[in-house]
Amino acid sequence: MKWSEVTTPLRRIATSYTVAFFRRYLMGDMATQPLLTGREKPADVPDVVKVEYVKPH
């Protein structure tokens, strides 16, 4: 397996969550909230990625 075959999916996953975070907390886009709370996941993310949400105190 080539290194690019491993890093490309990881970059896609990281980019999806990073963009969602910035859109939610810097731009106020509530449409990304389900992704950040784990109710939804990006299209190409395998089931091994687990997201947990802890409400702010």
CSV table of C-alpha atoms in Angstrom, one decimal:
chain,number,residue,atom,x,y,z
A,1,MET,CA,0.0,0.0,0.0
A,2,LYS,CA,1.3,3.4,-1.0
A,3,TRP,CA,1.6,6.1,1.6
A,4,SER,CA,-0.7,8.4,-0.4
A,5,GLU,CA,-3.4,5.7,-0.3
A,6,VAL,CA,-3.3,6.0,3.5
A,7,THR,CA,-2.9,9.8,3.9
A,8,THR,CA,-5.5,10.9,1.4
A,9,PRO,CA,-8.5,9.4,3.2
A,10,LEU,CA,-7.1,10.7,6.5
A,11,ARG,CA,-6.7,14.2,5.1
A,12,ARG,CA,-10.3,14.1,3.8
A,13,ILE,CA,-11.6,13.1,7.2
A,14,ALA,CA,-9.6,15.8,9.0
A,15,THR,CA,-10.6,18.4,6.5
A,16,SER,CA,-14.3,17.6,6.8
A,17,TYR,CA,-14.3,18.0,10.6
A,18,THR,CA,-12.0,21.0,10.6
A,19,VAL,CA,-14.2,22.9,8.0
A,20,ALA,CA,-17.3,21.9,9.9
A,21,PHE,CA,-15.8,23.3,13.2
A,22,PHE,CA,-14.8,26.6,11.7
A,23,ARG,CA,-18.1,27.0,9.8
A,24,ARG,CA,-20.0,26.3,13.1
A,25,TYR,CA,-18.0,28.4,15.5
A,26,LEU,CA,-16.6,31.2,13.4
A,27,MET,CA,-19.5,31.6,10.9
A,28,GLY,CA,-22.4,30.5,13.0
A,29,ASP,CA,-23.5,27.8,10.5
A,30,MET,CA,-25.7,25.5,12.5
A,31,ALA,CA,-26.0,23.1,9.5
A,32,THR,CA,-22.7,21.6,10.6
A,33,GLN,CA,-23.8,20.8,14.1
A,34,PRO,CA,-25.0,17.2,13.4
A,35,LEU,CA,-21.5,16.4,12.0
A,36,LEU,CA,-19.8,17.8,15.1
A,37,THR,CA,-22.1,16.0,17.5
A,38,GLY,CA,-21.7,12.6,15.8
A,39,ARG,CA,-25.3,12.4,14.6
A,40,GLU,CA,-24.0,12.5,11.0
A,41,LYS,CA,-20.7,11.7,9.4
A,42,PRO,CA,-19.0,12.7,6.2
A,43,ALA,CA,-19.7,10.5,3.2
A,44,ASP,CA,-16.3,8.6,3.0
A,45,VAL,CA,-15.6,8.2,6.7
A,46,PRO,CA,-15.3,4.6,7.8
A,47,ASP,CA,-17.1,3.4,11.0
A,48,VAL,CA,-13.9,3.3,12.9
A,49,VAL,CA,-14.1,7.1,13.4
A,50,LYS,CA,-16.1,7.9,16.6
A,51,VAL,CA,-17.3,11.3,17.5
A,52,GLU,CA,-18.4,12.2,21.0
A,53,TYR,CA,-20.0,15.5,22.0
A,54,VAL,CA,-19.8,17.0,25.5
A,55,LYS,CA,-22.0,20.0,26.0
A,56,PRO,CA,-20.3,23.1,27.4
A,57,HIS,CA,-20.9,23.7,31.1
